[in-house]
Amino acid sequence: MTGGGPARVRVALAEAGYDVVVGRGLIASLGALCAAAGLRPTRVHVFEDVGVSERVRNAAVESLEARHVTRSEHRLAERTKSIVTLEDMLVSLAQAKVERSDLVVSLGGGVLGDVAGLAAGLHRRGVRVVQCPTTLLAMVDASVGGKTGVNLRASIDDTPVLLKNAVGVFHQPSLVVADVDVLESLPPRELRCGLAECIKHAVIAGPTGWGMLDLARLAGAMPALLGGDRTAMVRLVEQNVQLKAGVVEGDEREMASGDAPGRRALNLGHTFAHAIEACESTRVVVEGEPRHPQHGEAVGLGLIAAAALGEHAGALSAERRGAMTRAISAAGLPTTLQRGVDAATLISAMRQDKKASGGRLRLVMPTSQGVSMLDDPGDATLTRAWSAVIGG
Ligand code: GLY
């Protein structure tokens, strides 16, 4: 960050790069930021997350200088991240008469951004989208990189499963505006969920991770971050976006194969996490209550299980595994799943993951140097990894 102004991270892609602007009080300048990025549409449609305060939503809309601004509100959760919601959004864009040269703005968390991004990618075969993430998780991960999608519910082999992000397209945003001031009203649980993705990035960065991408420094900064230190938060978001931008630039469409992880690195802990989310009986204790884990909580547990796998394979030192666990604990994320689900059920859910091929897994494994790919290690090893999180 320079001279007190917002930080800018460039996502330099072959076809169309874009900036991620990170700072404080940016939402009220959204229109000016769009214009500075060369976005001067006739119409703008804003998809708004009802979880975002009206003050923030109105400030965003008022700042837009387009002649026609339309808006629609959406209450989104994993349960409603569906084709039905996608259709609602597509209908809104049609009713708003949004044309190819117009603009869609997504103002909300990662789930809204994923579905709004998909609607923008499909409407008239693609209209530009500006992502304004309002959760930490969306700022450091979901809003950057152009992945969009909705979930599918299906009964597979007589087991009802939620197939996460099973339907989607790559549709890169034209601009991302991350205003950390909007995190002031974010529930602490949501903040902790975003920190799980930051820990994932620090593991990917490896032992040479700089600033907030150093696991020990990140763990040490948790009290400040959870306590609302906005300067630390801007730094956290900026450095995490830098890490993610570098990974996406190297492998925009996740086409890396073989041993080089490419963008697959960002799936670290996620095959475990998606299995936890897919099994509706899973519970973690959050704020003293047993609850079905949110995505970030499942990612924290997935990182712990993946770390057990890495150490078992001799790729991850006990010291680095300990640093991962300490960071997850310092973020106040759950480190165990409550009894009630067994490893066999979770392994079966893992094998339904969209990254599995013919039921065989290809996992991202943390190593002492960063991450590497691991071929399906088999049920016995997976059971052992799961035992690191299935507890009391
Ligand atoms: N969230 C994983 C990715 O963007 O590839």
XYZ file of C-alpha atoms and ligand atoms in Angstrom:
397
model
C 0.000 0.000 0.000
C 1.413 3.403 -0.940
C 0.898 6.936 0.326
C -2.212 6.167 2.398
C -4.301 5.451 -0.747
C -5.877 2.102 -1.484
C -3.680 -0.824 -2.469
C -4.018 -2.180 -5.989
C -3.184 -5.730 -6.935
C -3.148 -6.508 -10.652
C -4.416 -9.874 -11.804
C -2.466 -10.027 -15.052
C -4.258 -12.479 -17.331
C -3.539 -13.176 -20.989
C -6.888 -11.895 -22.293
C -8.104 -9.328 -19.808
C -6.382 -8.476 -16.575
C -8.034 -6.498 -13.829
C -7.287 -4.688 -10.603
C -8.279 -5.664 -7.108
C -8.510 -2.435 -5.131
C -8.164 -2.913 -1.369
C -8.654 -0.179 1.214
C -11.004 1.674 3.515
C -14.129 3.639 2.600
C -14.050 2.488 -1.031
C -17.721 1.633 -1.477
C -18.761 5.290 -1.626
C -16.328 5.695 -4.557
C -17.465 2.604 -6.429
C -18.712 4.614 -9.430
C -15.442 6.545 -9.692
C -13.403 3.346 -9.365
C -15.449 1.756 -12.182
C -14.979 4.826 -14.399
C -11.227 4.838 -13.682
C -11.142 1.200 -14.785
C -12.752 2.239 -18.095
C -16.183 0.910 -17.159
C -18.782 3.432 -18.366
C -21.925 1.388 -19.000
C -25.386 2.721 -19.830
C -27.044 0.359 -17.371
C -25.859 -1.235 -14.187
C -27.661 -3.961 -12.334
C -26.613 -4.424 -8.700
C -27.153 -7.781 -7.015
C -27.290 -7.028 -3.293
C -26.831 -9.389 -0.392
C -29.522 -8.683 2.214
C -26.871 -9.369 4.851
C -25.111 -6.125 3.866
C -26.283 -2.969 5.646
C -28.592 -0.669 3.720
C -26.163 2.189 4.340
C -23.415 0.359 2.443
C -25.767 -0.775 -0.314
C -27.189 2.697 -0.818
C -23.722 4.251 -0.813
C -22.656 1.861 -3.583
C -25.730 2.516 -5.694
C -25.568 6.306 -5.214
C -21.943 6.364 -6.336
C -22.715 4.716 -9.670
C -22.972 7.205 -12.459
C -24.779 5.069 -14.983
C -27.993 6.490 -16.374
C -30.000 3.444 -15.319
C -29.246 1.607 -12.101
C -31.460 -1.307 -11.150
C -31.045 -3.457 -8.076
C -32.290 -6.731 -6.679
C -31.888 -8.195 -3.192
C -30.953 -11.789 -2.476
C -30.707 -13.837 0.695
C -28.152 -16.468 -0.136
C -26.683 -19.451 1.660
C -25.174 -22.742 0.505
C -28.737 -24.153 0.601
C -30.015 -21.542 -1.841
C -26.893 -21.430 -4.030
C -28.954 -23.161 -6.652
C -30.154 -23.081 -10.223
C -33.439 -21.623 -8.929
C -31.588 -18.583 -7.541
C -29.528 -18.360 -10.722
C -32.747 -18.240 -12.741
C -34.095 -15.438 -10.485
C -30.955 -13.451 -11.174
C -31.098 -14.062 -14.919
C -34.717 -12.897 -14.922
C -33.659 -9.716 -13.053
C -31.031 -9.002 -15.714
C -33.546 -9.572 -18.514
C -36.140 -7.338 -16.824
C -33.496 -4.646 -16.298
C -32.718 -4.834 -20.034
C -29.015 -5.245 -19.327
C -27.110 -5.432 -22.612
C -23.714 -6.865 -23.531
C -22.030 -3.474 -23.052
C -23.608 -2.952 -19.609
C -22.414 -3.921 -16.171
C -23.370 -6.202 -13.317
C -22.225 -5.404 -9.780
C -22.198 -8.062 -7.097
C -22.281 -6.606 -3.587
C -22.101 -9.343 -1.018
C -20.421 -12.474 0.253
C -18.824 -15.307 -1.668
C -22.037 -17.196 -2.325
C -23.745 -14.154 -3.853
C -20.598 -13.349 -5.849
C -20.410 -16.895 -7.235
C -24.034 -16.929 -8.410
C -24.047 -13.304 -9.598
C -20.797 -13.976 -11.476
C -22.406 -17.004 -13.119
C -25.513 -14.984 -14.056
C -23.233 -12.313 -15.570
C -21.277 -14.991 -17.436
C -24.449 -16.480 -18.926
C -26.600 -13.405 -19.585
C -26.381 -12.695 -23.318
C -23.330 -15.005 -23.302
C -21.409 -12.739 -20.983
C -21.637 -9.266 -19.524
C -18.957 -7.571 -17.431
C -19.089 -7.923 -13.660
C -17.563 -5.925 -10.819
C -17.185 -7.885 -7.621
C -17.601 -5.960 -4.341
C -16.957 -8.628 -1.704
C -18.360 -7.891 1.738
C -16.943 -10.824 3.692
C -13.312 -11.601 4.386
C -13.666 -14.966 2.666
C -14.958 -13.313 -0.489
C -12.245 -10.631 -0.389
C -9.309 -13.020 -0.145
C -10.660 -15.835 -2.268
C -14.071 -16.024 -3.948
C -14.112 -12.616 -5.655
C -10.721 -13.072 -7.339
C -10.040 -15.544 -10.117
C -13.313 -15.766 -12.017
C -14.735 -19.008 -10.666
C -18.535 -18.892 -10.586
C -21.066 -21.572 -9.794
C -24.068 -23.070 -8.093
C -24.525 -26.281 -6.111
C -26.566 -29.314 -7.116
C -28.442 -31.574 -4.745
C -28.520 -35.199 -5.781
C -29.046 -38.617 -4.347
C -26.070 -40.732 -5.355
C -25.942 -44.406 -4.396
C -28.948 -43.701 -2.144
C -27.074 -41.010 -0.202
C -28.334 -37.431 -0.498
C -25.372 -35.165 -1.243
C -24.813 -31.530 -1.963
C -22.500 -31.282 -4.971
C -20.740 -28.016 -4.316
C -20.187 -25.672 -7.264
C -21.033 -28.509 -9.616
C -22.304 -26.125 -12.326
C -20.380 -23.021 -13.325
C -18.205 -21.147 -15.770
C -14.997 -19.157 -15.562
C -15.992 -15.514 -15.863
C -13.326 -13.081 -14.703
C -14.483 -9.833 -13.106
C -13.504 -6.521 -14.708
C -12.703 -5.022 -11.308
C -12.775 -6.091 -7.673
C -13.350 -3.523 -4.926
C -12.572 -4.777 -1.405
C -13.562 -2.187 1.191
C -12.446 -3.561 4.566
C -14.660 -1.067 6.397
C -17.688 -3.159 5.446
C -16.250 -5.956 7.590
C -17.152 -3.897 10.686
C -20.639 -5.386 10.677
C -19.526 -8.898 9.744
C -20.482 -11.502 12.396
C -17.325 -12.857 14.121
C -18.127 -16.358 12.857
C -17.901 -15.133 9.269
C -14.642 -13.330 9.977
C -13.114 -16.519 11.365
C -14.275 -18.404 8.258
C -12.354 -15.969 6.055
C -9.257 -16.452 8.177
C -9.312 -20.159 7.276
C -8.670 -19.270 3.617
C -5.861 -16.916 4.698
C -4.227 -19.783 6.614
C -4.574 -21.924 3.478
C -2.738 -19.247 1.483
C 0.037 -19.061 4.091
C 0.526 -22.826 3.807
C 0.696 -22.552 -0.006
C 3.219 -19.685 0.292
C 5.522 -22.079 2.159
C 8.244 -21.216 4.647
C 9.323 -18.145 2.660
C 5.839 -16.615 2.966
C 6.151 -12.894 3.580
C 4.139 -10.624 5.905
C 0.762 -12.112 6.761
C 1.589 -15.131 4.606
C 4.004 -16.318 7.273
C 2.087 -18.849 9.393
C 3.599 -17.803 12.729
C 3.154 -14.078 12.016
C -0.414 -14.709 10.888
C -1.173 -16.627 14.096
C 0.359 -13.750 16.090
C -1.805 -11.201 14.242
C -5.067 -13.034 14.959
C -5.978 -11.027 18.092
C -5.546 -7.761 16.146
C -7.472 -9.066 13.140
C -10.308 -10.453 15.251
C -10.291 -7.284 17.330
C -11.029 -5.040 14.341
C -7.585 -3.601 13.494
C -8.374 -2.190 10.039
C -4.763 -1.449 9.075
C -3.832 -5.063 9.736
C -6.921 -6.141 7.819
C -6.005 -4.117 4.711
C -2.544 -5.683 4.794
C -4.015 -9.165 5.235
C -6.400 -8.775 2.297
C -3.780 -7.184 0.023
C -1.173 -9.884 0.651
C -3.676 -12.711 0.296
C -4.928 -11.272 -2.987
C -1.302 -11.018 -4.183
C -0.824 -14.698 -3.438
C -4.059 -15.688 -5.132
C -3.396 -13.449 -8.154
C -0.015 -15.108 -8.683
C -1.553 -18.575 -8.601
C -4.418 -17.618 -10.954
C -2.034 -15.906 -13.397
C 0.004 -19.111 -13.603
C -2.985 -21.359 -14.327
C -6.124 -19.334 -15.021
C -8.435 -22.233 -15.860
C -6.981 -24.852 -13.562
C -5.534 -26.819 -16.447
C -2.276 -27.822 -14.754
C -1.796 -31.545 -14.774
C 0.772 -33.928 -13.455
C 2.768 -32.973 -10.426
C 2.689 -29.168 -10.750
C -0.329 -28.123 -8.666
C -1.005 -24.842 -10.520
C -4.375 -23.433 -9.480
C -5.271 -26.746 -7.866
C -3.066 -25.585 -4.972
C -6.003 -23.395 -3.904
C -8.019 -26.559 -3.281
C -5.807 -27.396 -0.324
C -8.032 -28.834 2.410
C -11.100 -28.406 0.213
C -11.785 -32.026 -0.763
C -11.959 -32.810 2.959
C -13.969 -29.619 3.557
C -16.504 -30.318 0.831
C -17.105 -33.792 2.292
C -17.749 -32.219 5.713
C -20.169 -29.748 4.182
C -21.877 -32.405 2.066
C -22.661 -34.660 5.067
C -25.528 -32.919 6.782
C -24.937 -34.753 10.070
C -21.526 -33.120 10.684
C -21.356 -30.754 13.656
C -18.747 -28.480 15.197
C -19.011 -26.463 18.372
C -19.265 -22.784 17.473
C -19.878 -20.165 20.136
C -20.789 -22.962 22.558
C -23.398 -24.574 20.281
C -23.186 -27.624 18.004
C -23.702 -26.409 14.436
C -23.270 -27.681 10.907
C -19.939 -26.219 9.764
C -19.800 -23.261 7.446
C -17.362 -23.402 4.532
C -14.459 -21.701 6.336
C -14.879 -23.935 9.389
C -14.859 -26.986 7.139
C -11.716 -25.618 5.415
C -9.982 -25.258 8.804
C -10.788 -28.894 9.582
C -9.808 -29.892 6.044
C -6.413 -28.258 6.541
C -5.897 -30.242 9.748
C -6.806 -33.508 7.995
C -4.586 -32.631 5.015
C -1.725 -31.823 7.388
C -2.073 -35.269 8.978
C -1.861 -36.728 5.457
C 1.236 -34.649 4.685
C 3.040 -35.682 7.838
C 2.087 -39.324 7.378
C 3.536 -39.188 3.831
C 6.777 -37.756 5.229
C 6.285 -34.529 3.253
C 5.344 -32.164 6.088
C 7.452 -31.630 9.178
C 5.838 -31.951 12.591
C 6.906 -28.363 13.204
C 5.097 -27.024 10.137
C 2.043 -29.154 10.913
C 2.066 -27.658 14.411
C 2.283 -24.127 12.946
C -0.796 -24.857 10.821
C -2.778 -26.126 13.801
C -1.705 -23.174 15.945
C -2.868 -20.693 13.299
C -6.251 -22.454 13.025
C -6.690 -22.410 16.817
C -5.566 -18.774 17.039
C -8.278 -17.886 14.514
C -10.830 -19.415 16.892
C -11.825 -22.025 14.312
C -13.009 -25.469 15.422
C -10.334 -28.171 15.329
C -12.568 -31.225 15.820
C -15.773 -32.590 14.379
C -18.252 -33.853 16.928
C -18.953 -37.578 17.021
C -21.878 -38.618 14.818
C -20.138 -39.028 11.498
C -17.574 -41.661 10.623
C -14.576 -41.623 8.318
C -16.165 -44.089 5.872
C -19.101 -41.723 5.231
C -16.759 -38.780 4.763
C -14.482 -40.738 2.415
C -17.477 -41.746 0.321
C -18.490 -38.057 0.119
C -14.915 -37.144 -0.886
C -15.125 -39.567 -3.780
C -18.223 -37.704 -5.083
C -16.274 -34.441 -5.236
C -16.159 -32.878 -8.681
C -12.357 -33.067 -8.579
C -12.490 -36.866 -8.268
C -12.121 -38.833 -11.469
C -13.793 -42.248 -11.635
C -14.073 -42.056 -7.845
C -10.290 -41.672 -7.546
C -9.016 -38.653 -5.697
C -6.173 -36.363 -6.522
C -5.472 -34.372 -3.385
C -3.423 -31.305 -2.580
C -1.051 -32.144 0.233
C 0.755 -29.622 2.422
C 4.504 -30.074 2.448
C 7.239 -28.318 4.362
C 7.908 -26.238 1.218
C 4.308 -25.445 0.225
C 2.016 -27.968 -1.439
C 2.221 -30.905 -3.818
C -0.225 -33.267 -5.492
C -0.976 -36.671 -4.056
C -2.654 -39.565 -5.866
C -5.485 -41.284 -4.053
C -3.778 -42.656 -0.955
C -6.520 -45.244 -0.319
C -9.107 -45.601 2.398
C -6.761 -46.669 5.200
C -4.604 -43.536 4.871
C -7.656 -41.305 4.435
C -9.214 -42.821 7.563
C -6.050 -41.982 9.444
C -6.141 -38.399 8.158
C -9.787 -38.062 9.193
C -8.936 -39.319 12.679
C -7.037 -36.043 13.197
C -10.390 -34.203 13.251
C -13.030 -36.760 14.261
C -13.011 -36.420 18.009
C -15.115 -35.468 20.927
N -11.153 -20.900 -4.603
C -10.316 -21.675 -5.421
C -9.974 -21.034 -6.724
O -10.303 -19.884 -6.922
O -9.374 -21.657 -7.563
